[in-house]
Coordinates of C-alpha atoms in Angstrom, one line a residue:
X1 CA -21.6 -2.6 10.0
X2 CA -23.1 -0.2 7.4
X3 CA -25.7 -1.4 4.9
X4 CA -26.7 0.1 1.6
X5 CA -30.3 1.2 1.4
X6 CA -29.8 2.5 -2.1
X7 CA -28.7 0.3 -5.0
X8 CA -25.1 0.6 -6.1
X9 CA -24.1 1.0 -9.7
X10 CA -23.2 -1.9 -11.9
X11 CA -19.7 -2.1 -13.4
X12 CA -19.6 -0.3 -16.8
X13 CA -18.1 -1.9 -19.9
X14 CA -15.0 0.2 -19.3
X15 CA -14.5 -1.4 -15.9
X16 CA -15.3 -4.9 -17.2
X17 CA -12.7 -4.5 -20.0
X18 CA -10.1 -3.2 -17.6
X19 CA -10.5 -6.1 -15.2
X20 CA -10.5 -8.7 -18.1
X21 CA -7.2 -7.1 -19.2
X22 CA -5.8 -7.7 -15.7
X23 CA -6.9 -11.3 -15.8
X24 CA -5.1 -11.7 -19.1
X25 CA -1.9 -9.9 -18.2
X26 CA -1.0 -11.5 -14.8
X27 CA 0.2 -15.1 -14.1
X28 CA -2.8 -16.3 -12.2
X29 CA -1.7 -19.9 -12.8
X30 CA 1.1 -19.3 -10.4
X31 CA -0.2 -20.8 -7.1
X32 CA 2.9 -20.8 -5.0
X33 CA 1.6 -18.1 -2.7
X34 CA -1.5 -20.2 -1.9
X35 CA 0.7 -23.2 -1.1
X36 CA 2.8 -21.0 1.2
X37 CA -0.2 -19.5 2.9
X38 CA -1.6 -23.0 3.6
X39 CA 1.6 -24.5 4.7
X40 CA 1.8 -25.5 8.4
X41 CA -2.0 -25.2 9.0
X42 CA -3.0 -26.9 12.2
X43 CA -6.6 -25.8 12.9
X44 CA -9.1 -22.9 12.5
X45 CA -11.3 -21.5 15.3
X46 CA -14.6 -23.0 16.1
X47 CA -16.3 -19.6 15.5
X48 CA -15.3 -17.0 12.9
X49 CA -16.7 -14.2 15.0
X50 CA -15.0 -12.5 18.0
X51 CA -17.2 -10.6 20.3
X52 CA -16.6 -8.1 23.1
X53 CA -17.8 -8.6 26.7
X54 CA -21.1 -7.0 25.9
X55 CA -21.7 -9.2 22.8
X56 CA -20.7 -6.7 20.2
X57 CA -19.0 -8.2 17.2
X58 CA -15.4 -6.8 16.9
X59 CA -14.1 -9.3 14.3
X60 CA -15.9 -11.5 11.7
X61 CA -13.6 -13.3 9.3
X62 CA -16.6 -15.3 8.0
X63 CA -18.0 -12.1 6.5
X64 CA -15.4 -12.6 3.8
X65 CA -16.5 -16.1 2.9
X66 CA -17.8 -14.9 -0.5
X67 CA -14.1 -14.7 -1.6
X68 CA -14.2 -18.5 -2.0
X69 CA -16.1 -17.9 -5.2
X70 CA -15.0 -16.7 -8.6
X71 CA -13.9 -13.1 -9.0
X72 CA -16.9 -10.9 -10.1
X73 CA -16.5 -7.9 -12.5
X74 CA -16.8 -5.5 -9.6
X75 CA -13.4 -6.4 -8.2
X76 CA -9.9 -6.2 -9.8
X77 CA -8.9 -9.9 -10.2
X78 CA -5.5 -9.2 -8.7
X79 CA -7.0 -7.7 -5.5
X80 CA -9.5 -10.6 -5.3
X81 CA -6.5 -13.0 -5.3
X82 CA -4.8 -11.1 -2.5
X83 CA -7.9 -11.1 -0.4
X84 CA -8.3 -14.8 -0.9
X85 CA -4.8 -15.3 0.6
X86 CA -5.4 -12.9 3.4
X87 CA -8.7 -14.4 4.6
X88 CA -7.1 -17.7 5.7
X89 CA -7.6 -18.1 9.4
X90 CA -6.1 -20.3 12.0
X91 CA -3.1 -21.6 13.9
X92 CA 0.0 -22.3 11.7
X93 CA 3.3 -24.0 12.3
X94 CA 6.2 -22.0 11.1
X95 CA 9.4 -23.6 12.6
X96 CA 10.2 -25.6 15.7
X97 CA 8.5 -23.8 18.6
X98 CA 7.3 -21.0 16.3
X99 CA 3.6 -20.6 15.5
X100 CA 1.4 -17.9 13.9
X101 CA -2.2 -16.9 14.4
X102 CA -3.5 -15.5 11.1
X103 CA -6.9 -14.2 10.1
X104 CA -7.8 -12.7 13.5
X105 CA -7.1 -9.1 12.7
X106 CA -5.3 -6.9 10.2
X107 CA -2.0 -8.1 11.6
X108 CA -0.6 -11.6 12.5
X109 CA 0.4 -12.7 16.0
X110 CA 3.4 -15.0 16.5
X111 CA 4.0 -17.3 19.4
X112 CA 7.4 -18.6 20.3
X113 CA 7.7 -21.4 22.8
X114 CA 10.2 -21.0 25.6
X115 CA 11.5 -23.1 28.5
X116 CA 8.6 -22.1 30.8
X117 CA 5.9 -20.5 28.7
X118 CA 5.6 -18.5 25.5
X119 CA 6.8 -15.2 24.0
X120 CA 4.1 -13.4 22.1
X121 CA 5.1 -11.2 19.2
X122 CA 2.8 -8.3 18.1
X123 CA -0.5 -9.0 19.9
X124 CA -2.9 -7.7 17.2
X125 CA -5.1 -4.6 17.3
X126 CA -7.6 -5.4 20.1
X127 CA -7.8 -7.1 23.4
X128 CA -10.6 -9.4 22.2
X129 CA -9.0 -10.7 19.0
X130 CA -5.6 -11.2 20.7
X131 CA -7.4 -13.3 23.4
X132 CA -9.2 -15.3 20.8
X133 CA -6.0 -16.0 18.9
X134 CA -4.2 -17.0 22.1
X135 CA -7.1 -19.3 23.1
X136 CA -6.8 -21.2 19.8
X137 CA -3.1 -21.6 20.3
X138 CA -3.6 -22.9 23.9
X139 CA -6.3 -25.3 22.8
X140 CA -3.8 -27.1 20.5
X141 CA -0.5 -26.5 22.3
X142 CA -1.4 -26.3 26.0
X143 CA -2.2 -23.6 28.5
X144 CA 1.3 -22.0 28.5
X145 CA 1.9 -18.8 30.5
X146 CA 3.0 -15.7 28.6
X147 CA 6.5 -14.9 29.8
X148 CA 7.5 -12.4 27.2
X149 CA 6.0 -9.9 24.8
X150 CA 7.7 -8.3 21.8
X151 CA 6.5 -5.2 20.0
X152 CA 8.2 -5.1 16.7
X153 CA 7.1 -1.5 16.0
X154 CA 4.9 1.4 17.0
X155 CA 1.7 0.9 15.1
X156 CA -1.4 0.1 17.1
X157 CA -2.2 -3.1 15.2
X158 CA 0.9 -4.6 16.8
X159 CA 0.3 -3.7 20.4
X160 CA -3.4 -2.8 20.9
X161 CA -4.3 -6.3 21.9
X162 CA -1.7 -6.4 24.8
X163 CA -4.3 -7.1 27.5
X164 CA -5.6 -10.0 25.6
X165 CA -2.3 -11.9 26.3
X166 CA -0.9 -10.4 29.5
X167 CA -1.7 -8.0 32.3
X168 CA -0.1 -4.8 33.6
X169 CA 0.4 -6.6 36.9
X170 CA 2.4 -9.5 35.3
X171 CA 4.6 -7.0 33.5
X172 CA 5.2 -4.9 36.7
X173 CA 6.0 -8.0 38.7
X174 CA 8.5 -9.2 36.1
X175 CA 6.5 -12.3 35.2
X176 CA 6.2 -11.0 31.6
X177 CA 9.1 -9.1 30.0
X178 CA 8.2 -6.6 27.3
X179 CA 10.7 -5.9 24.6
X180 CA 10.5 -3.1 22.0
X181 CA 12.8 -0.9 19.8
X182 CA 14.1 2.2 21.4
X183 CA 11.6 5.1 21.0
X184 CA 8.7 2.8 20.7
X185 CA 6.7 4.2 23.6
X186 CA 7.0 7.8 22.5
X187 CA 5.9 7.0 18.9
X188 CA 3.2 4.5 19.8
X189 CA 1.3 6.9 22.0
X190 CA 2.0 10.1 20.2
X191 CA 0.7 8.8 16.9
X192 CA -2.6 7.9 18.5
X193 CA -3.0 11.1 20.5
X194 CA -1.6 14.2 18.8
X195 CA -3.5 13.8 15.5
X196 CA -5.3 10.7 16.6
X197 CA -8.9 11.9 15.9
X198 CA -8.2 12.9 12.3
X199 CA -6.2 9.7 11.7
X200 CA -9.0 7.6 13.1
X201 CA -11.6 9.3 10.8
X202 CA -9.5 8.7 7.7
X203 CA -8.7 5.2 8.9
X204 CA -12.4 4.5 8.6
X205 CA -12.1 5.2 4.9
X206 CA -8.8 3.4 4.5
X207 CA -9.6 0.1 6.1
X208 CA -13.3 0.0 5.4
X209 CA -14.0 -1.5 8.8
X210 CA -17.6 -0.1 8.8
X211 CA -18.3 -1.0 5.2
X212 CA -20.4 -4.1 4.3
X213 CA -18.5 -7.1 3.0
X214 CA -19.2 -8.2 -0.5
X215 CA -18.3 -8.1 -4.2
X216 CA -19.6 -4.5 -4.5
X217 CA -18.1 -3.4 -1.2
X218 CA -15.1 -4.2 1.0
X219 CA -13.0 -7.2 0.0
X220 CA -10.2 -6.5 2.4
X221 CA -7.4 -4.1 3.1
X222 CA -4.5 -5.6 1.2
X223 CA -2.2 -5.9 4.2
X224 CA -4.9 -8.0 5.9
X225 CA -8.7 -8.1 5.7
X226 CA -9.7 -5.4 8.1
X227 CA -9.0 -3.9 11.5
X228 CA -10.8 -5.2 14.5
X229 CA -12.9 -2.8 16.6
X230 CA -12.3 -3.9 20.2
X231 CA -10.6 -2.4 23.2
X232 CA -7.1 -1.1 22.9
X233 CA -4.4 -1.6 25.5
X234 CA -0.7 -0.7 26.1
X235 CA 2.1 -1.3 28.6
X236 CA 5.4 0.4 28.7
X237 CA 8.3 -1.8 27.5
X238 CA 10.7 -3.1 30.2
X239 CA 13.6 -3.7 27.8
X240 CA 14.7 -1.4 24.9
X241 CA 16.5 -2.7 21.9
X242 CA 19.0 0.1 21.1
X243 CA 21.5 -1.3 18.6
X244 CA 21.7 -3.8 15.8
X245 CA 23.3 -7.0 17.1
X246 CA 21.9 -6.7 20.6
X247 CA 21.1 -10.2 21.9
X248 CA 18.5 -11.0 24.5
X249 CA 17.4 -14.3 26.0
X250 CA 13.7 -14.4 26.9
X251 CA 12.4 -17.6 28.6
X252 CA 15.4 -19.5 27.3
X253 CA 15.1 -18.4 23.7
X254 CA 17.9 -16.4 22.2
X255 CA 17.0 -13.4 20.1
X256 CA 19.3 -11.3 17.8
X257 CA 17.9 -7.9 16.9
X258 CA 18.3 -5.4 14.1
X259 CA 17.0 -1.9 14.7
X260 CA 15.4 -0.2 11.6
X261 CA 14.2 3.2 12.6
X262 CA 12.5 5.4 10.0
X263 CA 11.4 2.5 7.8
X264 CA 7.8 1.3 8.0
X265 CA 7.5 2.9 11.4
X266 CA 9.6 5.5 13.3
X267 CA 10.6 2.8 15.8
X268 CA 10.8 -0.7 14.3
X269 CA 13.1 -3.7 14.6
X270 CA 13.6 -7.1 13.1
X271 CA 14.8 -10.2 15.0
X272 CA 16.5 -13.5 14.3
X273 CA 16.1 -16.8 16.1
X274 CA 19.4 -18.6 15.7
X275 CA 18.2 -21.9 17.2
X276 CA 15.7 -22.4 14.4
X277 CA 17.3 -20.2 11.7
X278 CA 14.1 -18.1 11.5
X279 CA 14.0 -14.3 10.7
X280 CA 11.1 -12.0 11.7
X281 CA 11.1 -9.1 9.3
X282 CA 8.4 -7.2 11.3
X283 CA 6.6 -5.1 8.7
X284 CA 9.6 -4.1 6.7
X285 CA 8.9 -6.7 3.9
X286 CA 5.4 -7.9 3.3
X287 CA 3.6 -9.6 0.3
X288 CA 2.7 -6.2 -1.2
X289 CA 4.1 -2.8 -1.8
X290 CA 3.7 -0.9 1.5
X291 CA 3.1 2.8 2.2
X292 CA 5.7 5.5 2.1
X293 CA 2.9 7.6 3.4
X294 CA -0.3 5.9 4.6
X295 CA -3.6 7.3 3.4
X296 CA -4.9 7.7 6.9
X297 CA -2.0 10.1 7.6
X298 CA 1.3 9.7 9.3
X299 CA 4.9 11.0 9.1
X300 CA 6.4 10.4 5.7
X301 CA 8.6 7.4 5.7
X302 CA 12.1 7.3 4.2
X303 CA 12.2 5.0 1.2
X304 CA 16.0 5.3 0.9
X305 CA 16.5 4.2 4.5
X306 CA 13.9 1.5 4.2
X307 CA 15.8 0.0 1.2
X308 CA 19.2 0.2 2.9
X309 CA 17.9 -1.5 6.0
X310 CA 16.6 -4.4 3.9
X311 CA 20.1 -4.7 2.4
X312 CA 21.4 -4.9 5.9
X313 CA 18.9 -7.6 6.7
X314 CA 20.0 -9.6 3.7
X315 CA 23.7 -9.2 4.8
X316 CA 23.1 -10.1 8.4
X317 CA 20.6 -12.9 8.1
X318 CA 19.9 -13.9 4.5
X319 CA 22.3 -16.9 4.4
X320 CA 21.5 -18.0 7.9
X321 CA 17.7 -18.2 7.5
X322 CA 15.6 -21.1 6.5
X323 CA 12.3 -19.3 7.1
X324 CA 11.2 -15.7 7.1
X325 CA 8.0 -14.5 8.7
X326 CA 6.4 -11.1 9.2
X327 CA 3.7 -9.5 11.2
X328 CA 1.4 -9.6 8.2
X329 CA 0.7 -12.2 5.5
X330 CA 2.4 -15.7 5.2
X331 CA 6.0 -16.8 5.6
X332 CA 8.7 -17.5 3.0
X333 CA 10.8 -20.7 3.2
X334 CA 14.2 -21.5 1.7
X335 CA 17.4 -19.4 1.8
X336 CA 17.3 -18.6 -1.9
X337 CA 13.7 -17.6 -1.8
X338 CA 14.2 -15.5 1.3
X339 CA 17.1 -13.6 -0.3
X340 CA 15.2 -13.1 -3.5
X341 CA 12.1 -11.9 -1.7
X342 CA 14.0 -9.4 0.4
X343 CA 16.1 -8.2 -2.6
X344 CA 13.0 -7.5 -4.7
X345 CA 11.4 -5.6 -1.8
X346 CA 14.6 -3.7 -1.3
X347 CA 15.0 -2.8 -5.0
X348 CA 11.3 -1.8 -5.1
X349 CA 11.7 1.0 -2.5
X350 CA 15.1 2.0 -3.8
X351 CA 13.8 2.3 -7.3
X352 CA 10.8 4.4 -6.3
X353 CA 13.1 6.7 -4.3
X354 CA 15.8 7.1 -6.8
X355 CA 13.6 7.6 -9.8
X356 CA 11.4 10.1 -8.1
X357 CA 14.5 12.2 -7.2
X358 CA 15.8 11.8 -10.8
X359 CA 12.5 13.1 -12.2
X360 CA 12.4 15.9 -9.6
X361 CA 15.8 17.1 -11.0
X362 CA 14.1 17.4 -14.4
X363 CA 11.6 19.8 -13.0
X364 CA 8.7 17.3 -12.8
X365 CA 6.2 17.6 -10.0
X366 CA 4.6 14.9 -7.9
X367 CA 1.5 14.2 -10.0
X368 CA 3.6 14.2 -13.2
X369 CA 6.1 11.7 -11.7
X370 CA 3.3 9.5 -10.4
X371 CA 1.8 9.2 -13.9
X372 CA 5.2 8.7 -15.7
X373 CA 7.0 6.3 -13.5
X374 CA 7.1 2.6 -14.5
X375 CA 8.5 -0.3 -12.5
X376 CA 11.0 -2.7 -14.3
X377 CA 9.3 -6.0 -15.3
X378 CA 11.5 -7.8 -12.8
X379 CA 10.0 -5.9 -9.9
X380 CA 6.4 -6.5 -10.9
X381 CA 6.0 -9.7 -8.8
X382 CA 2.9 -10.7 -6.8
X383 CA 4.7 -9.6 -3.6
X384 CA 5.5 -6.2 -5.0
X385 CA 2.0 -5.3 -6.2
X386 CA 0.2 -2.2 -4.9
X387 CA -2.5 -3.8 -2.8
X388 CA -1.8 -1.5 0.3
X389 CA 0.6 1.1 -0.8
X390 CA 0.7 2.1 -4.5
X391 CA 3.3 3.3 -6.8
X392 CA 1.2 6.4 -7.5
X393 CA 0.8 7.7 -3.9
X394 CA 4.2 6.5 -2.8
X395 CA 5.9 8.6 -5.4
X396 CA 3.9 11.6 -4.2
X397 CA 5.0 10.9 -0.7
X398 CA 8.7 10.8 -1.7
X399 CA 8.2 14.1 -3.5
X400 CA 6.6 15.5 -0.3
X401 CA 9.5 14.3 1.9
X402 CA 12.0 16.2 -0.2
X403 CA 10.1 19.1 -1.8
X404 CA 7.0 19.7 0.4
X405 CA 3.5 20.6 -0.6
X406 CA 4.5 23.4 -3.0
X407 CA 5.4 22.5 -6.6
X408 CA 7.1 25.8 -7.4
X409 CA 4.4 27.2 -9.6
X410 CA 3.3 30.6 -8.2
X411 CA -0.2 29.9 -9.4
X412 CA -0.4 27.2 -6.8
X413 CA 1.1 29.2 -4.0
X414 CA -2.1 30.9 -2.8
X415 CA -5.0 29.1 -4.3
X416 CA -8.5 29.5 -3.0
X417 CA -9.7 26.9 -0.5
X418 CA -11.9 24.1 -1.8
X419 CA -15.3 25.7 -1.5
X420 CA -14.3 29.0 -2.9
X421 CA -12.4 27.4 -5.7
X422 CA -15.3 25.1 -6.5
X423 CA -17.7 28.0 -6.8
X424 CA -15.4 29.7 -9.3
X425 CA -14.9 26.5 -11.3
X426 CA -18.6 25.9 -11.6
X427 CA -19.3 29.5 -12.6
X428 CA -16.5 29.3 -15.2
X429 CA -18.1 26.1 -16.6
X430 CA -21.4 27.9 -17.1
X431 CA -23.1 26.8 -13.9
X432 CA -23.9 23.5 -12.1
X433 CA -26.1 22.0 -14.9
X434 CA -23.4 22.6 -17.5
X435 CA -20.6 21.3 -15.2
X436 CA -22.7 18.1 -14.6
X437 CA -23.1 17.6 -18.3
X438 CA -19.4 17.7 -18.6
X439 CA -19.0 15.2 -15.7
X440 CA -21.7 12.9 -17.1
X441 CA -20.0 12.9 -20.5
X442 CA -16.7 11.9 -18.9
X443 CA -18.4 9.2 -17.0
X444 CA -20.0 7.7 -20.1
X445 CA -16.6 7.8 -21.8
X446 CA -15.0 5.9 -18.9
X447 CA -13.0 8.8 -17.6
X448 CA -14.1 8.5 -14.0
X449 CA -11.2 10.5 -12.7
X450 CA -12.4 13.6 -14.5
X451 CA -16.0 12.8 -13.8
X452 CA -15.4 12.7 -10.1
X453 CA -13.2 15.9 -10.2
X454 CA -15.9 17.9 -11.9
X455 CA -18.7 16.5 -9.8
X456 CA -16.6 17.4 -6.8
X457 CA -16.6 21.0 -7.9
X458 CA -20.4 21.0 -8.0
X459 CA -20.7 19.4 -4.6
X460 CA -18.4 21.9 -2.9
X461 CA -20.1 24.8 -4.7
X462 CA -23.7 23.4 -4.1
X463 CA -23.6 20.8 -1.2
X464 CA -27.2 19.9 -1.6
X465 CA -27.0 19.2 -5.3
X466 CA -28.3 15.6 -5.4
X467 CA -27.5 15.0 -9.0
X468 CA -23.9 15.8 -8.3
X469 CA -23.8 13.5 -5.3
X470 CA -25.3 10.6 -7.3
X471 CA -22.8 11.1 -10.1
X472 CA -19.9 11.4 -7.8
X473 CA -20.9 8.3 -5.9
X474 CA -21.3 6.4 -9.2
X475 CA -17.8 7.6 -10.3
X476 CA -16.3 6.5 -7.1
X477 CA -17.8 3.1 -7.4
X478 CA -16.5 2.5 -10.9
X479 CA -13.0 3.6 -9.7
X480 CA -13.3 1.2 -6.8
X481 CA -14.4 -1.7 -9.0
X482 CA -11.2 -1.6 -11.1
X483 CA -8.5 -0.5 -8.7
X484 CA -6.0 -3.1 -7.5
X485 CA -5.3 -1.2 -4.3
X486 CA -7.5 -2.3 -1.4
X487 CA -7.2 1.0 0.5
X488 CA -8.1 3.0 -2.6
X489 CA -11.1 0.8 -3.1
X490 CA -12.2 1.3 0.5
X491 CA -11.7 5.1 0.2
X492 CA -13.8 5.2 -3.0
X493 CA -16.6 3.1 -1.5
X494 CA -16.6 4.9 1.8
X495 CA -16.9 8.2 -0.1
X496 CA -19.8 6.8 -2.2
X497 CA -21.6 5.6 0.9
X498 CA -21.4 9.0 2.6
X499 CA -22.6 10.8 -0.5
X500 CA -25.7 8.7 -0.5
X501 CA -26.3 8.0 3.2
X502 CA -24.4 10.6 5.3
X503 CA -21.4 10.2 7.5
X504 CA -20.6 7.1 9.4
X505 CA -21.1 6.9 13.1
X506 CA -18.1 8.3 15.0
X507 CA -15.1 6.0 15.0
X508 CA -14.1 4.2 18.2
X509 CA -11.7 6.3 20.1
X510 CA -8.0 5.2 20.2
X511 CA -7.6 7.2 23.3
X512 CA -8.5 4.6 25.8
X513 CA -7.7 4.9 29.5
X514 CA -4.7 2.6 28.9
X515 CA -3.4 4.7 26.1
X516 CA -3.8 8.0 28.0
X517 CA -2.1 6.6 31.1
X518 CA 0.9 5.5 29.0
X519 CA 1.6 9.1 28.0
X520 CA 4.4 10.8 29.9
X521 CA 3.6 14.1 31.6
X522 CA 5.4 15.9 28.9
X523 CA 3.5 14.1 26.1
X524 CA 0.2 14.9 28.0
X525 CA 0.8 18.6 27.9
X526 CA 2.0 18.4 24.3
X527 CA -1.4 16.8 23.5
X528 CA -3.2 19.5 25.5
X529 CA -1.2 22.2 23.5
X530 CA -2.6 21.1 20.2
X531 CA -6.1 21.1 21.6
X532 CA -6.0 24.7 22.6
X533 CA -8.4 27.0 20.8
X534 CA -5.8 29.6 20.1
X535 CA -8.2 32.5 19.3
X536 CA -10.3 31.9 22.4
X537 CA -7.1 31.9 24.5
X538 CA -5.6 35.0 23.1
X539 CA -6.2 37.1 26.2
X540 CA -5.9 34.3 28.8
X541 CA -2.8 34.4 30.9
X542 CA -2.4 31.8 33.6
X543 CA 0.5 30.0 35.2
X544 CA 0.1 26.7 37.0
X545 CA 2.4 24.1 38.6
X546 CA 1.4 20.5 38.1
X547 CA 2.7 18.3 40.9
X548 CA 2.6 14.6 39.8
X549 CA 2.2 12.7 43.1
X550 CA 3.4 9.3 41.7
X551 CA 6.2 10.8 39.6
X552 CA 7.4 14.0 41.2
X553 CA 10.4 14.2 38.9
X554 CA 8.0 14.8 36.0
X555 CA 6.2 17.8 37.7
X556 CA 5.7 20.6 35.2
X557 CA 5.3 24.4 35.1
X558 CA 2.6 25.3 32.6
X559 CA 2.1 28.8 31.2
X560 CA -0.8 29.8 29.0
X561 CA -0.2 33.1 27.2
X562 CA -0.7 34.5 23.7
X563 CA -2.9 31.6 22.7
X564 CA 0.1 29.2 23.3
X565 CA 0.7 26.6 26.0
X566 CA 4.3 26.4 27.2
X567 CA 5.4 23.8 29.7
X568 CA 8.7 22.7 31.2
X569 CA 10.1 20.8 34.1
X570 CA 10.0 22.6 37.4
X571 CA 13.0 20.6 38.8
X572 CA 16.3 22.5 38.5
X573 CA 14.7 25.8 37.3
X574 CA 15.4 28.6 39.7
X575 CA 13.7 32.0 40.2
X576 CA 10.2 30.9 39.2
X577 CA 7.5 33.3 39.9
X578 CA 4.7 32.0 42.2
X579 CA 2.0 30.2 40.1
X580 CA -1.6 31.2 40.1
X581 CA -2.4 27.7 41.2
X582 CA -0.6 24.5 42.2
X583 CA -2.4 21.3 41.1
X584 CA -1.5 17.9 42.6
X585 CA -2.7 14.7 41.0
X586 CA -1.5 11.3 39.7
X587 CA -0.4 10.7 36.1
X588 CA -3.6 8.8 35.4
X589 CA -5.7 11.6 36.8
X590 CA -3.8 14.1 34.7
X591 CA -4.7 12.3 31.5
X592 CA -8.2 11.8 32.6
X593 CA -8.7 15.4 33.5
X594 CA -7.0 17.1 30.5
X595 CA -7.6 14.6 27.7
X596 CA -10.3 12.2 28.9
X597 CA -12.9 14.8 29.8
X598 CA -13.1 13.9 33.5
X599 CA -14.9 16.4 35.7
X600 CA -12.4 18.3 37.9
X601 CA -15.0 18.8 40.7
X602 CA -15.5 15.0 40.7
X603 CA -11.8 14.3 40.9
X604 CA -11.4 16.8 43.7
X605 CA -14.3 15.2 45.6
X606 CA -12.7 11.8 45.3
X607 CA -9.4 13.1 46.6
X608 CA -7.7 12.5 43.2
X609 CA -7.1 16.2 42.7
X610 CA -5.9 19.0 45.0
X611 CA -5.7 22.6 44.0
X612 CA -3.8 25.2 46.0
X613 CA -4.3 28.8 45.1
X614 CA -6.8 30.1 42.6
X615 CA -9.2 27.3 41.6
X616 CA -10.3 29.5 38.7
X617 CA -6.8 29.1 37.1
X618 CA -7.7 25.5 36.3
X619 CA -11.0 26.5 34.9
X620 CA -9.4 29.1 32.7
X621 CA -7.2 26.4 31.2
X622 CA -9.8 23.8 30.6
X623 CA -12.4 26.1 29.2
X624 CA -10.3 27.1 26.2
X625 CA -9.5 23.5 25.2
X626 CA -11.2 22.4 22.0
X627 CA -12.9 19.2 21.2
X628 CA -12.0 17.1 18.1
X629 CA -14.7 16.3 15.6
X630 CA -14.5 12.5 15.1
X631 CA -16.9 12.4 12.1
X632 CA -15.9 15.5 10.1
X633 CA -16.9 15.7 6.5
X634 CA -14.5 14.4 3.9
X635 CA -16.4 14.2 0.5
X636 CA -18.6 17.2 1.2
X637 CA -17.9 20.7 2.6

């Protein structure tokens, strides 16, 4: 956990006034969410802290205990309220045989009791937190074996803790069935490998996992309090859910599924438990506005499709459900309340989509639409507020999905990159001192957006300018203190920290041995292709055959030429020229060698790698692979 060695700024009168206005405008006397969040509470854990095998803290819910107090002027009161709801921790009863473990990670783990054992839904982000949550359940409900595992969608906080609740051996032997939406495995591993390093770096900012906890720092992430930092795991599903209406019985429990691809995740599904009239809505409806494009980076989601699948959920399950639960936040009880909750979420995404497209047709660009759009009063409920996603950045994401990065103005078609542009801006403002006077004046007037923009020009023109860094950090803090959005707050505070203290330590890698071994051979070579240093490989031409000893049908021909890696299946392709080398190894060794940094000589010595032909062919390939930079600069050049 980071600590601040330099004093942070105090909230200015502009921020205090803004937060008082929020307090006056919103119905804080409405406590129904607090009653729902506390309903069914059985017990909390004996210890708020979850540790790894070596004693490292990977989760500390108690670090948010300050939230029990009154909201300070350094936090938007609406965000403070959301964080108070999210910090609740323990085992909760949801319906007969259905329990949830909340407050152990960003996400929520659900346990469904079957005839023999239990079915675990979405085993959190880390092995350690999943194990701790399951231990609390077993302490109060008995030491039941895990007979089934359900992944509702392809984000790591819903499968990373797999090995905290089951083992690869139990899955392979059939003792634990693993059910997921079709396409889950492809999207789960690709998201964490192809652009995984950059996403992990930005996720540091988004979730604030490394930030201190406190009224001037992280108060949560909106969707949950934070992400745990333990070991990640993964197993391939044994059953794919391919169509809406598909029914499966797991350990005597009947499930009815609804597939919802392209909503909150590329592969996602809801399910219904007819025996207890309970609907799991996965992450398609939560107690906040979600992201159409997450700030850590991802594929842009389809708000139109998202809205339509929620209509389908209402139609299929609304009148049959007495309780709705999700993989974040707390449940909703009562048929009328469930239909209303889903309808308001449905209308929210539909409104943002349709109004963005309408304004595009008037020639407005993303930033203009984001400033102009207003939600109808009926949609401004607590559950629709922008604690995680925001109206502002979701509108920009919808614009991006349809129109791309270019707004049509030729002046924006070929702008200078940040550093060169900054130098010219600062020069046009009369130099750094003059620019900083402009930024300081904006700060004093409460225009922190302009203050941070101008200070940013100076920093990118003169990276060592300490006055600009301090002013930028102060501007970020004022923006953080007043924003309702938890991820914006974490971004601002992370940026302020790095301006004052330097970059964080490198984030924990998502590319564990378990994740790498889950890649198909094709995905492995796709991941290698994006790590190729194209310029260094311009003049390298090498052809190799990769024989996968434990999956011969996946063996690949790989060609490196013109700075591009091309690969294709060897099977069924006639007339291939002889390769420079034939490399035989297992799938696990393949990932370890090309993505995990394993020494080829060491693998060869252990008998895990055999090379026939030119050994140098392997070296030619590996020596032009680039290494990602896990702690690259964000707020400085």
